[in-house]
GROMACS .gro file of C-alpha atoms in nm:
model
  509
    1MET     CA    1  -0.009   0.005  -0.012
    2MET     CA    2   0.114   0.338  -0.043
    3LYS     CA    3   0.336   0.515   0.204
    4TYR     CA    4   0.226   0.893   0.254
    5LEU     CA    5   0.517   1.130   0.137
    6PHE     CA    6   0.427   1.385   0.401
    7LEU     CA    7   0.549   1.149   0.684
    8SER     CA    8   0.913   1.234   0.601
    9PHE     CA    9   0.839   1.558   0.742
   10LEU     CA   10   0.759   1.421   1.064
   11PRO     CA   11   0.912   1.577   1.396
   12ALA     CA   12   1.198   1.334   1.477
   13ASP     CA   13   1.149   1.342   1.874
   14LEU     CA   14   0.766   1.221   1.811
   15SER     CA   15   0.674   0.923   2.032
   16LYS     CA   16   0.476   0.599   1.894
   17ALA     CA   17   0.155   0.766   2.052
   18GLY     CA   18   0.250   1.120   1.928
   19MET     CA   19   0.340   0.957   1.589
   20ALA     CA   20   0.006   0.774   1.564
   21GLU     CA   21  -0.217   1.090   1.694
   22PHE     CA   22  -0.007   1.304   1.393
   23GLN     CA   23  -0.093   1.036   1.127
   24GLU     CA   24  -0.433   1.027   1.227
   25LYS     CA   25  -0.462   1.404   1.214
   26LEU     CA   26  -0.314   1.394   0.890
   27ARG     CA   27  -0.536   1.125   0.761
   28LEU     CA   28  -0.848   1.365   0.867
   29GLN     CA   29  -0.710   1.649   0.672
   30HIS     CA   30  -0.687   1.454   0.366
   31GLU     CA   31  -1.040   1.278   0.388
   32THR     CA   32  -1.185   1.647   0.465
   33SER     CA   33  -1.001   1.774   0.176
   34MET     CA   34  -1.118   1.504  -0.031
   35HIS     CA   35  -1.461   1.550   0.063
   36LYS     CA   36  -1.485   1.924   0.010
   37GLU     CA   37  -1.322   1.879  -0.338
   38LEU     CA   38  -1.608   1.628  -0.440
   39GLU     CA   39  -1.858   1.890  -0.321
   40LYS     CA   40  -1.723   2.129  -0.548
   41LEU     CA   41  -1.738   1.876  -0.816
   42LEU     CA   42  -2.121   1.827  -0.788
   43THR     CA   43  -2.159   2.218  -0.807
   44THR     CA   44  -2.081   2.165  -1.166
   45ALA     CA   45  -2.338   1.928  -1.279
   46LYS     CA   46  -2.748   1.947  -1.239
   47GLY     CA   47  -3.015   1.700  -1.227
   48ALA     CA   48  -2.991   1.335  -1.335
   49GLU     CA   49  -2.580   1.383  -1.359
   50GLN     CA   50  -2.562   1.539  -1.023
   51GLU     CA   51  -2.807   1.240  -0.904
   52ILE     CA   52  -2.583   0.956  -1.056
   53SER     CA   53  -2.245   1.138  -0.916
   54LYS     CA   54  -2.385   1.165  -0.597
   55LYS     CA   55  -2.420   0.772  -0.564
   56ASP     CA   56  -2.073   0.731  -0.728
   57PHE     CA   57  -1.918   0.950  -0.488
   58GLU     CA   58  -2.058   0.784  -0.184
   59GLY     CA   59  -1.906   0.451  -0.282
   60PHE     CA   60  -1.565   0.646  -0.381
   61LYS     CA   61  -1.573   0.832  -0.004
   62ASN     CA   62  -1.579   0.477   0.126
   63LEU     CA   63  -1.304   0.335  -0.058
   64PHE     CA   64  -1.085   0.668  -0.006
   65HIS     CA   65  -1.194   0.629   0.375
   66ARG     CA   66  -1.068   0.287   0.360
   67PHE     CA   67  -0.742   0.327   0.176
   68LEU     CA   68  -0.642   0.603   0.423
   69GLN     CA   69  -0.708   0.345   0.715
   70VAL     CA   70  -0.475   0.076   0.547
   71LYS     CA   71  -0.176   0.035   0.808
   72GLY     CA   72  -0.009  -0.316   0.639
   73PRO     CA   73  -0.079  -0.602   0.416
   74SER     CA   74  -0.403  -0.717   0.409
   75VAL     CA   75  -0.327  -1.099   0.493
   76LYS     CA   76  -0.102  -1.244   0.720
   77TRP     CA   77   0.088  -1.499   0.567
   78ASP     CA   78   0.088  -1.754   0.864
   79LYS     CA   79  -0.277  -1.757   0.867
   80ILE     CA   80  -0.317  -1.873   0.511
   81HIS     CA   81  -0.440  -2.250   0.476
   82LYS     CA   82  -0.500  -2.428   0.191
   83PRO     CA   83  -0.913  -2.470   0.140
   84PRO     CA   84  -1.052  -2.769   0.294
   85GLU     CA   85  -1.157  -3.044   0.027
   86ASP     CA   86  -1.522  -3.006   0.098
   87LEU     CA   87  -1.517  -2.636  -0.040
   88ILE     CA   88  -1.359  -2.729  -0.374
   89HIS     CA   89  -1.598  -2.932  -0.524
   90PRO     CA   90  -1.453  -3.122  -0.869
   91TYR     CA   91  -1.669  -3.044  -1.178
   92ASP     CA   92  -1.643  -3.435  -1.241
   93LYS     CA   93  -1.829  -3.516  -0.987
   94ILE     CA   94  -2.086  -3.270  -1.004
   95LYS     CA   95  -2.135  -3.360  -1.381
   96ALA     CA   96  -2.146  -3.724  -1.263
   97GLN     CA   97  -2.504  -3.630  -1.052
   98GLY     CA   98  -2.658  -3.588  -1.405
   99LEU     CA   99  -2.937  -3.343  -1.420
  100PRO     CA  100  -3.305  -3.368  -1.330
  101ASP     CA  101  -3.576  -3.417  -1.596
  102SER     CA  102  -3.618  -3.067  -1.648
  103VAL     CA  103  -3.394  -2.771  -1.588
  104ALA     CA  104  -3.615  -2.521  -1.689
  105ALA     CA  105  -3.717  -2.414  -1.337
  106SER     CA  106  -3.384  -2.355  -1.252
  107LEU     CA  107  -3.283  -2.155  -1.579
  108ASN     CA  108  -3.580  -1.936  -1.511
  109LYS     CA  109  -3.416  -1.839  -1.190
  110LEU     CA  110  -3.096  -1.738  -1.362
  111VAL     CA  111  -2.963  -1.424  -1.488
  112VAL     CA  112  -2.632  -1.393  -1.718
  113VAL     CA  113  -2.436  -1.079  -1.639
  114LYS     CA  114  -2.143  -1.019  -1.878
  115LEU     CA  115  -1.845  -0.779  -1.754
  116ASN     CA  116  -1.855  -0.519  -2.038
  117GLY     CA  117  -1.665  -0.220  -1.920
  118GLY     CA  118  -1.322  -0.272  -2.128
  119LEU     CA  119  -1.203  -0.126  -2.436
  120GLY     CA  120  -0.998  -0.310  -2.718
  121THR     CA  121  -0.676  -0.097  -2.659
  122SER     CA  122  -0.480  -0.388  -2.589
  123MET     CA  123  -0.547  -0.530  -2.882
  124GLY     CA  124  -0.495  -0.243  -3.069
  125CYS     CA  125  -0.878  -0.143  -3.130
  126LYS     CA  126  -1.101   0.160  -3.030
  127GLY     CA  127  -1.434   0.141  -2.856
  128PRO     CA  128  -1.559  -0.160  -2.657
  129LYS     CA  129  -1.382  -0.507  -2.674
  130SER     CA  130  -1.681  -0.678  -2.677
  131VAL     CA  131  -1.757  -0.550  -3.046
  132ILE     CA  132  -1.424  -0.724  -3.188
  133SER     CA  133  -1.483  -1.024  -3.441
  134VAL     CA  134  -1.369  -1.346  -3.321
  135ARG     CA  135  -1.512  -1.609  -3.488
  136ASN     CA  136  -1.681  -1.612  -3.847
  137GLU     CA  137  -1.739  -1.234  -3.827
  138ASN     CA  138  -1.928  -1.272  -3.491
  139THR     CA  139  -1.798  -1.058  -3.236
  140PHE     CA  140  -1.781  -1.120  -2.832
  141LEU     CA  141  -2.136  -0.963  -2.793
  142ASP     CA  142  -2.293  -1.185  -3.081
  143LEU     CA  143  -2.181  -1.509  -2.938
  144THR     CA  144  -2.300  -1.398  -2.605
  145VAL     CA  145  -2.646  -1.341  -2.750
  146HIS     CA  146  -2.664  -1.652  -2.946
  147GLN     CA  147  -2.582  -1.890  -2.648
  148ILE     CA  148  -2.854  -1.744  -2.428
  149GLU     CA  149  -3.123  -1.721  -2.711
  150HIS     CA  150  -3.029  -2.115  -2.772
  151LEU     CA  151  -3.095  -2.164  -2.407
  152ASN     CA  152  -3.424  -1.993  -2.418
  153LYS     CA  153  -3.548  -2.158  -2.712
  154THR     CA  154  -3.423  -2.517  -2.624
  155PHE     CA  155  -3.549  -2.519  -2.262
  156ASN     CA  156  -3.841  -2.282  -2.341
  157VAL     CA  157  -3.726  -2.022  -2.062
  158ASP     CA  158  -3.651  -1.654  -2.013
  159VAL     CA  159  -3.276  -1.617  -1.925
  160PRO     CA  160  -3.198  -1.240  -1.926
  161LEU     CA  161  -2.865  -1.093  -2.044
  162VAL     CA  162  -2.738  -0.817  -1.849
  163LEU     CA  163  -2.430  -0.608  -1.936
  164MET     CA  164  -2.244  -0.410  -1.709
  165ASN     CA  165  -2.113  -0.110  -1.905
  166SER     CA  166  -1.880   0.157  -1.818
  167PHE     CA  167  -1.869   0.518  -1.937
  168ASN     CA  168  -1.623   0.412  -2.200
  169THR     CA  169  -1.827   0.164  -2.339
  170ASP     CA  170  -2.199   0.247  -2.273
  171GLU     CA  171  -2.288   0.506  -2.572
  172ASP     CA  172  -2.167   0.265  -2.832
  173THR     CA  173  -2.264  -0.083  -2.678
  174LYS     CA  174  -2.640   0.066  -2.678
  175LYS     CA  175  -2.626   0.168  -3.043
  176ILE     CA  176  -2.509  -0.209  -3.152
  177LEU     CA  177  -2.794  -0.360  -2.915
  178GLN     CA  178  -3.056  -0.263  -3.148
  179LYS     CA  179  -2.940  -0.529  -3.368
  180TYR     CA  180  -3.068  -0.791  -3.123
  181THR     CA  181  -3.435  -0.664  -3.123
  182HIS     CA  182  -3.589  -0.956  -3.264
  183HIS     CA  183  -3.343  -1.211  -3.097
  184ARG     CA  184  -3.518  -1.428  -2.834
  185VAL     CA  185  -3.311  -1.269  -2.536
  186HIS     CA  186  -3.421  -0.972  -2.303
  187ILE     CA  187  -3.132  -0.743  -2.260
  188HIS     CA  188  -3.083  -0.492  -1.987
  189THR     CA  189  -2.766  -0.276  -1.918
  190PHE     CA  190  -2.634  -0.047  -1.630
  191ASN     CA  191  -2.327   0.146  -1.572
  192GLN     CA  192  -2.025   0.089  -1.341
  193SER     CA  193  -1.936   0.395  -1.126
  194ARG     CA  194  -1.761   0.684  -1.254
  195TYR     CA  195  -1.444   0.784  -0.982
  196PRO     CA  196  -1.195   1.067  -1.027
  197ARG     CA  197  -0.830   0.985  -1.058
  198ILE     CA  198  -0.619   1.090  -0.757
  199ASN     CA  199  -0.327   1.281  -0.795
  200LYS     CA  200  -0.031   1.093  -0.639
  201GLU     CA  201   0.115   1.379  -0.455
  202SER     CA  202  -0.171   1.559  -0.315
  203LEU     CA  203  -0.408   1.266  -0.277
  204LEU     CA  204  -0.658   1.523  -0.444
  205PRO     CA  205  -0.891   1.436  -0.738
  206VAL     CA  206  -0.721   1.534  -1.080
  207ALA     CA  207  -1.076   1.638  -1.207
  208LYS     CA  208  -1.188   2.007  -1.211
  209ASN     CA  209  -1.560   1.953  -1.337
  210LEU     CA  210  -1.770   1.636  -1.426
  211GLY     CA  211  -1.722   1.700  -1.818
  212MET     CA  212  -1.610   1.420  -2.012
  213HIS     CA  213  -1.460   1.608  -2.306
  214SER     CA  214  -1.155   1.467  -2.457
  215ASP     CA  215  -0.924   1.673  -2.288
  216HIS     CA  216  -1.053   1.589  -1.957
  217ALA     CA  217  -1.169   1.221  -2.001
  218ASP     CA  218  -0.844   1.095  -1.831
  219ALA     CA  219  -0.969   1.243  -1.491
  220TRP     CA  220  -1.200   0.946  -1.438
  221TYR     CA  221  -1.200   0.591  -1.424
  222PRO     CA  222  -1.420   0.241  -1.375
  223PRO     CA  223  -1.325   0.113  -1.056
  224GLY     CA  224  -1.267  -0.259  -1.135
  225HIS     CA  225  -1.533  -0.488  -1.173
  226GLY     CA  226  -1.610  -0.526  -0.774
  227ASP     CA  227  -1.792  -0.216  -0.839
  228ILE     CA  228  -2.075  -0.476  -0.953
  229TYR     CA  229  -2.236  -0.495  -0.630
  230ALA     CA  230  -2.289  -0.118  -0.567
  231SER     CA  231  -2.361  -0.008  -0.931
  232PHE     CA  232  -2.615  -0.313  -0.981
  233TYR     CA  233  -2.801  -0.197  -0.657
  234ASN     CA  234  -2.789   0.159  -0.740
  235SER     CA  235  -2.952   0.096  -1.105
  236GLY     CA  236  -3.246  -0.025  -0.968
  237LEU     CA  237  -3.189  -0.356  -1.184
  238LEU     CA  238  -3.092  -0.562  -0.899
  239ASP     CA  239  -3.441  -0.528  -0.712
  240GLN     CA  240  -3.612  -0.541  -1.076
  241LEU     CA  241  -3.490  -0.893  -1.130
  242ILE     CA  242  -3.530  -1.013  -0.773
  243ALA     CA  243  -3.924  -0.910  -0.827
  244GLU     CA  244  -3.938  -1.096  -1.139
  245GLY     CA  245  -3.816  -1.418  -0.942
  246LYS     CA  246  -3.464  -1.437  -1.037
  247GLU     CA  247  -3.241  -1.574  -0.771
  248TYR     CA  248  -2.873  -1.596  -0.904
  249ILE     CA  249  -2.674  -1.441  -1.153
  250PHE     CA  250  -2.368  -1.593  -1.358
  251VAL     CA  251  -2.099  -1.337  -1.393
  252SER     CA  252  -1.797  -1.346  -1.649
  253ASN     CA  253  -1.572  -1.157  -1.853
  254ILE     CA  254  -1.692  -1.112  -2.168
  255ASP     CA  255  -1.384  -1.173  -2.333
  256ASN     CA  256  -1.381  -1.522  -2.168
  257LEU     CA  257  -1.548  -1.751  -2.445
  258GLY     CA  258  -1.522  -2.050  -2.227
  259ALA     CA  259  -1.793  -1.880  -1.989
  260THR     CA  260  -2.110  -2.038  -2.089
  261VAL     CA  261  -2.414  -2.134  -1.881
  262ASP     CA  262  -2.325  -2.489  -1.735
  263LEU     CA  263  -2.630  -2.666  -1.660
  264PHE     CA  264  -2.432  -2.904  -1.406
  265ILE     CA  265  -2.311  -2.599  -1.212
  266LEU     CA  266  -2.638  -2.449  -1.199
  267ASN     CA  267  -2.821  -2.778  -1.077
  268HIS     CA  268  -2.560  -2.833  -0.817
  269LEU     CA  269  -2.614  -2.462  -0.676
  270MET     CA  270  -2.984  -2.512  -0.686
  271THR     CA  271  -3.007  -2.838  -0.493
  272GLN     CA  272  -2.777  -2.743  -0.190
  273PRO     CA  273  -2.923  -2.813   0.155
  274LYS     CA  274  -3.178  -2.558   0.246
  275ASP     CA  275  -3.009  -2.511   0.565
  276LYS     CA  276  -2.650  -2.446   0.380
  277ARG     CA  277  -2.756  -2.280   0.085
  278CYS     CA  278  -2.480  -2.175  -0.131
  279GLU     CA  279  -2.469  -1.786  -0.190
  280PHE     CA  280  -2.140  -1.796  -0.386
  281ILE     CA  281  -1.963  -2.029  -0.646
  282MET     CA  282  -1.619  -1.936  -0.794
  283GLU     CA  283  -1.511  -2.145  -1.080
  284VAL     CA  284  -1.162  -2.229  -1.045
  285THR     CA  285  -0.897  -2.439  -1.270
  286ASP     CA  286  -0.580  -2.594  -1.245
  287LYS     CA  287  -0.296  -2.351  -1.274
  288THR     CA  288  -0.030  -2.384  -1.549
  289ARG     CA  289   0.295  -2.168  -1.543
  290ALA     CA  290   0.137  -1.930  -1.762
  291ASP     CA  291  -0.107  -1.875  -1.487
  292VAL     CA  292   0.121  -1.778  -1.210
  293LYS     CA  293  -0.029  -1.441  -1.148
  294GLY     CA  294  -0.366  -1.519  -1.123
  295GLY     CA  295  -0.567  -1.492  -0.763
  296THR     CA  296  -0.614  -1.830  -0.584
  297LEU     CA  297  -0.872  -1.952  -0.333
  298ILE     CA  298  -0.738  -1.993   0.038
  299GLN     CA  299  -0.917  -2.049   0.378
  300TYR     CA  300  -0.868  -1.776   0.594
  301ASP     CA  301  -1.032  -1.704   0.945
  302GLU     CA  302  -1.240  -2.009   0.872
  303LYS     CA  303  -1.355  -1.846   0.548
  304LEU     CA  304  -1.311  -1.890   0.155
  305ARG     CA  305  -1.122  -1.587   0.054
  306LEU     CA  306  -0.957  -1.490  -0.286
  307LEU     CA  307  -0.601  -1.384  -0.251
  308GLU     CA  308  -0.454  -1.180  -0.504
  309ILE     CA  309  -0.082  -1.120  -0.597
  310ALA     CA  310  -0.119  -0.769  -0.504
  311GLN     CA  311  -0.177  -0.883  -0.158
  312VAL     CA  312   0.129  -1.115  -0.123
  313PRO     CA  313   0.421  -0.982   0.047
  314LYS     CA  314   0.749  -0.947  -0.144
  315ALA     CA  315   0.909  -1.228   0.058
  316HIS     CA  316   0.637  -1.458  -0.045
  317VAL     CA  317   0.557  -1.398  -0.419
  318ASP     CA  318   0.766  -1.676  -0.551
  319GLU     CA  319   0.566  -1.914  -0.305
  320PHE     CA  320   0.241  -1.782  -0.445
  321LYS     CA  321   0.349  -1.840  -0.802
  322SER     CA  322   0.409  -2.203  -0.703
  323VAL     CA  323   0.249  -2.460  -0.901
  324ASN     CA  324   0.281  -2.689  -0.625
  325LYS     CA  325   0.143  -2.506  -0.320
  326PHE     CA  326  -0.146  -2.295  -0.495
  327LYS     CA  327  -0.275  -2.554  -0.787
  328ILE     CA  328  -0.569  -2.348  -0.860
  329PHE     CA  329  -0.668  -2.002  -1.000
  330ASN     CA  330  -0.983  -1.791  -1.031
  331THR     CA  331  -1.155  -1.770  -1.387
  332ASN     CA  332  -1.359  -1.521  -1.268
  333ASN     CA  333  -1.674  -1.701  -1.364
  334LEU     CA  334  -1.901  -1.661  -1.050
  335TRP     CA  335  -2.262  -1.749  -0.948
  336ILE     CA  336  -2.395  -1.545  -0.696
  337SER     CA  337  -2.684  -1.494  -0.480
  338LEU     CA  338  -2.916  -1.186  -0.596
  339ALA     CA  339  -3.108  -1.184  -0.247
  340ALA     CA  340  -2.739  -1.198  -0.098
  341ILE     CA  341  -2.616  -0.917  -0.283
  342LYS     CA  342  -2.915  -0.717  -0.188
  343ARG     CA  343  -2.858  -0.780   0.227
  344LEU     CA  344  -2.488  -0.743   0.194
  345HIS     CA  345  -2.499  -0.419   0.013
  346GLU     CA  346  -2.759  -0.268   0.238
  347GLN     CA  347  -2.563  -0.404   0.535
  348ASN     CA  348  -2.223  -0.208   0.409
  349ALA     CA  349  -2.085  -0.578   0.426
  350MET     CA  350  -1.849  -0.649   0.140
  351ASP     CA  351  -1.522  -0.527   0.251
  352MET     CA  352  -1.360  -0.625  -0.071
  353GLU     CA  353  -0.934  -0.553  -0.050
  354ILE     CA  354  -0.838  -0.227  -0.229
  355ILE     CA  355  -0.622  -0.244  -0.514
  356VAL     CA  356  -0.430   0.066  -0.588
  357ASN     CA  357  -0.366   0.088  -0.953
  358PRO     CA  358  -0.077   0.344  -1.053
  359LYS     CA  359  -0.099   0.523  -1.370
  360THR     CA  360   0.093   0.804  -1.536
  361LEU     CA  361  -0.159   1.031  -1.771
  362ASP     CA  362  -0.024   1.157  -2.113
  363GLY     CA  363   0.100   1.483  -1.965
  364GLY     CA  364   0.299   1.293  -1.691
  365LEU     CA  365   0.102   1.326  -1.405
  366ASN     CA  366   0.132   1.044  -1.167
  367VAL     CA  367  -0.198   0.949  -1.000
  368ILE     CA  368  -0.378   0.620  -0.850
  369GLN     CA  369  -0.703   0.476  -0.893
  370LEU     CA  370  -0.857   0.259  -0.604
  371GLU     CA  371  -1.046  -0.072  -0.764
  372THR     CA  372  -1.166  -0.367  -0.622
  373ALA     CA  373  -1.245  -0.724  -0.755
  374VAL     CA  374  -1.581  -0.902  -0.799
  375GLY     CA  375  -1.445  -1.226  -0.664
  376ALA     CA  376  -1.285  -1.045  -0.351
  377ALA     CA  377  -1.643  -1.045  -0.172
  378ILE     CA  378  -1.678  -1.426  -0.145
  379LYS     CA  379  -1.558  -1.406   0.199
  380ALA     CA  380  -1.869  -1.218   0.282
  381PHE     CA  381  -2.111  -1.469   0.155
  382ASP     CA  382  -2.278  -1.744   0.331
  383ASN     CA  383  -2.199  -2.144   0.248
  384ALA     CA  384  -1.937  -1.997  -0.031
  385LEU     CA  385  -1.781  -2.299  -0.257
  386GLY     CA  386  -1.535  -2.359  -0.519
  387VAL     CA  387  -1.567  -2.552  -0.811
  388ASN     CA  388  -1.245  -2.689  -0.997
  389VAL     CA  389  -1.358  -2.692  -1.366
  390PRO     CA  390  -1.194  -2.806  -1.675
  391ARG     CA  391  -0.963  -2.562  -1.848
  392SER     CA  392  -1.209  -2.514  -2.137
  393ARG     CA  393  -1.424  -2.289  -1.912
  394PHE     CA  394  -1.140  -2.034  -1.922
  395LEU     CA  395  -1.075  -1.928  -2.276
  396PRO     CA  396  -1.009  -1.545  -2.232
  397VAL     CA  397  -0.906  -1.322  -2.562
  398LYS     CA  398  -0.665  -1.070  -2.424
  399THR     CA  399  -0.450  -1.050  -2.737
  400SER     CA  400  -0.386  -1.112  -3.106
  401SER     CA  401  -0.243  -1.423  -3.016
  402ASP     CA  402  -0.562  -1.546  -2.820
  403LEU     CA  403  -0.733  -1.445  -3.112
  404LEU     CA  404  -0.548  -1.657  -3.359
  405LEU     CA  405  -0.633  -1.970  -3.156
  406VAL     CA  406  -1.015  -1.917  -3.150
  407MET     CA  407  -1.029  -1.833  -3.492
  408SER     CA  408  -0.840  -2.144  -3.590
  409ASN     CA  409  -0.976  -2.505  -3.673
  410LEU     CA  410  -0.875  -2.577  -3.282
  411TYR     CA  411  -1.220  -2.477  -3.222
  412SER     CA  412  -1.551  -2.544  -3.362
  413LEU     CA  413  -1.862  -2.286  -3.305
  414ASP     CA  414  -2.196  -2.444  -3.195
  415ALA     CA  415  -2.456  -2.201  -3.122
  416GLY     CA  416  -2.249  -1.941  -2.992
  417SER     CA  417  -2.008  -2.188  -2.797
  418LEU     CA  418  -1.674  -2.260  -2.878
  419THR     CA  419  -1.540  -2.608  -2.830
  420MET     CA  420  -1.206  -2.776  -2.888
  421SER     CA  421  -1.192  -3.025  -3.176
  422LYS     CA  422  -1.171  -3.378  -3.129
  423LYS     CA  423  -0.927  -3.388  -3.396
  424ARG     CA  424  -0.642  -3.228  -3.125
  425GLU     CA  425  -0.506  -3.521  -2.976
  426PHE     CA  426  -0.424  -3.345  -2.624
  427PRO     CA  427  -0.655  -3.078  -2.478
  428SER     CA  428  -0.373  -2.817  -2.399
  429THR     CA  429  -0.399  -2.539  -2.618
  430PRO     CA  430  -0.057  -2.419  -2.828
  431HIS     CA  431   0.139  -2.138  -2.688
  432VAL     CA  432   0.120  -1.835  -2.913
  433LYS     CA  433   0.327  -1.533  -2.915
  434LEU     CA  434   0.232  -1.258  -3.226
  435GLY     CA  435   0.431  -0.958  -3.238
  436SER     CA  436   0.348  -0.601  -3.257
  437HIS     CA  437   0.278  -0.641  -3.654
  438PHE     CA  438  -0.021  -0.853  -3.557
  439MET     CA  439  -0.262  -0.584  -3.383
  440VAL     CA  440  -0.644  -0.638  -3.452
  441GLN     CA  441  -0.658  -0.390  -3.731
  442ASP     CA  442  -0.376  -0.532  -3.957
  443PHE     CA  443  -0.433  -0.920  -3.829
  444LEU     CA  444  -0.653  -1.034  -4.105
  445THR     CA  445  -0.450  -0.889  -4.372
  446ARG     CA  446  -0.175  -1.093  -4.258
  447PHE     CA  447  -0.352  -1.413  -4.336
  448GLU     CA  448  -0.515  -1.523  -4.653
  449SER     CA  449  -0.640  -1.795  -4.432
  450ILE     CA  450  -0.608  -1.886  -4.085
  451PRO     CA  451  -0.359  -2.198  -4.065
  452ASP     CA  452  -0.423  -2.534  -3.958
  453MET     CA  453  -0.286  -2.572  -3.587
  454LEU     CA  454  -0.440  -2.887  -3.487
  455GLU     CA  455  -0.093  -3.017  -3.424
  456LEU     CA  456   0.104  -2.722  -3.298
  457ASP     CA  457   0.272  -2.686  -2.976
  458HIS     CA  458   0.443  -2.354  -2.957
  459LEU     CA  459   0.428  -2.056  -3.224
  460THR     CA  460   0.641  -1.752  -3.219
  461VAL     CA  461   0.620  -1.486  -3.477
  462SER     CA  462   0.819  -1.157  -3.487
  463GLY     CA  463   0.831  -0.864  -3.775
  464ASP     CA  464   0.673  -0.814  -4.098
  465VAL     CA  465   0.537  -1.189  -4.157
  466THR     CA  466   0.209  -1.276  -4.380
  467PHE     CA  467   0.072  -1.621  -4.437
  468GLY     CA  468  -0.060  -1.751  -4.761
  469LYS     CA  469  -0.363  -2.020  -4.792
  470ASN     CA  470  -0.389  -2.354  -4.658
  471VAL     CA  471  -0.045  -2.310  -4.427
  472SER     CA  472  -0.011  -2.588  -4.177
  473LEU     CA  473   0.186  -2.534  -3.829
  474LYS     CA  474   0.305  -2.837  -3.642
  475GLY     CA  475   0.530  -2.866  -3.340
  476THR     CA  476   0.738  -2.583  -3.249
  477VAL     CA  477   0.759  -2.287  -3.510
  478ILE     CA  478   0.947  -1.983  -3.494
  479ILE     CA  479   0.928  -1.695  -3.771
  480ILE     CA  480   1.147  -1.382  -3.739
  481ALA     CA  481   1.155  -1.103  -3.994
  482ASN     CA  482   1.430  -0.863  -3.874
  483HIS     CA  483   1.385  -0.502  -3.925
  484GLY     CA  484   1.344  -0.408  -4.269
  485ASP     CA  485   1.284  -0.786  -4.381
  486ARG     CA  486   0.958  -0.926  -4.482
  487ILE     CA  487   0.872  -1.308  -4.492
  488ASP     CA  488   0.556  -1.414  -4.675
  489ILE     CA  489   0.479  -1.771  -4.579
  490PRO     CA  490   0.406  -1.945  -4.940
  491ALA     CA  491   0.047  -2.099  -4.952
  492GLY     CA  492   0.035  -2.471  -4.873
  493ALA     CA  493   0.335  -2.468  -4.695
  494VAL     CA  494   0.389  -2.713  -4.399
  495LEU     CA  495   0.598  -2.600  -4.127
  496GLU     CA  496   0.685  -2.859  -3.866
  497ASN     CA  497   0.944  -2.814  -3.602
  498LYS     CA  498   1.105  -2.515  -3.809
  499ILE     CA  499   1.246  -2.170  -3.753
  500VAL     CA  500   1.217  -1.952  -4.048
  501SER     CA  501   1.466  -1.632  -4.015
  502GLY     CA  502   1.469  -1.303  -4.213
  503ASN     CA  503   1.615  -1.438  -4.510
  504LEU     CA  504   1.354  -1.730  -4.559
  505ARG     CA  505   1.618  -2.006  -4.465
  506ILE     CA  506   1.412  -2.308  -4.303
  507LEU     CA  507   1.603  -2.467  -4.065
  508ASP     CA  508   1.574  -2.803  -3.869
  509HIS     CA  509   1.590  -2.775  -3.480
   0.00000   0.00000   0.00000
């Protein structure tokens, strides 16, 4: 957590008690100054904008207050224990229980929520990430709608889709939603809160007014997906869905193409004993060396708890990354009780750990933004469980390298869901690393057709490289075009365990 710069100016002769009192006074001064600045910002708006900002600022004040109170690590390492086996249920055992004759009753109590606040900047795109084409010209949003429509038609049910947008994605998303008017899916949206970025030196807001014009937009940020609880409640949609008889939400990132509604997990959730009704399920999966930074489930103070790498003391980071000690990680596929969200929010009982995210704005100003993670609230819910799911439930598309995998013949598409091809001899996906020439806007121009990757283990491509039609990649393939060089892989080429260098020599290795 941050150390306050002003502490270096403390008088040298202060006692411990005096030091604590002095620090408390400084914290109160910062909190008072922050509140005054927020009140000034509110005076720059009127009507609906002011009312929305008031609600947002209440949440921000709470977060800022807790940030100022933090006095050390949020966990004590010696209190961390491996979760008891009866709290992490294996998916295979859940699936072996089968399904009842009708799952319609359970589906009619479910709402699908997709986290849709992110932009496609990491993939070189502008606008909402959810509108990037990922398969057969279908976007993330298209695939989600097709999945839920298929459920609704197959079982004659009404599973609605809810999108949690941010101020970055809301306007563009609402325009796109018009194309789904005649689909058999009720679609709702609500917005994440809008919080002010904080000057790292003064601990005051960077914003001078509530405006979002281009030269002022970077003064604001959406505060992480842990904000779902407050913003969902504040939108009024939570109460509306409860009134309609909905009981659970299935929450996931919209860019995780493996996060489809699983009937076996839903049935498991709905059939827990009434006296031990489960309010929260987190899907976890086995960690590989590619997932060492992912959050994991631990037992802490007799509760399941999410442990993120940011909470780990530096001396224990290597231990945290160990695949041997922490064997599972959080997929961010979550099943949560609506009634429990309402109860805990009204009791102000979520208590999610604060993530301090440092940023540098274009002008060079150092700022921080205070965030929370949706999974961190697991400790507040009754009878929470983890379910250890197959890796196929975690298929995020964060980069162009991920995009190449899901566009290839490694996967087949059925009713909006991707499944690994049965022709692939082993279930793990190849490790793919594409260079900066393969950002999304240039991506498809570099492939006359997507290569055959069924037998690929590893692919690295760097520099100005293009692929002809019907190329096959097998084993380990490394293609490197040095600066100023260009490599064109010819149509029909079969590259198996090859290194292709700048002068297009092909070498066995």
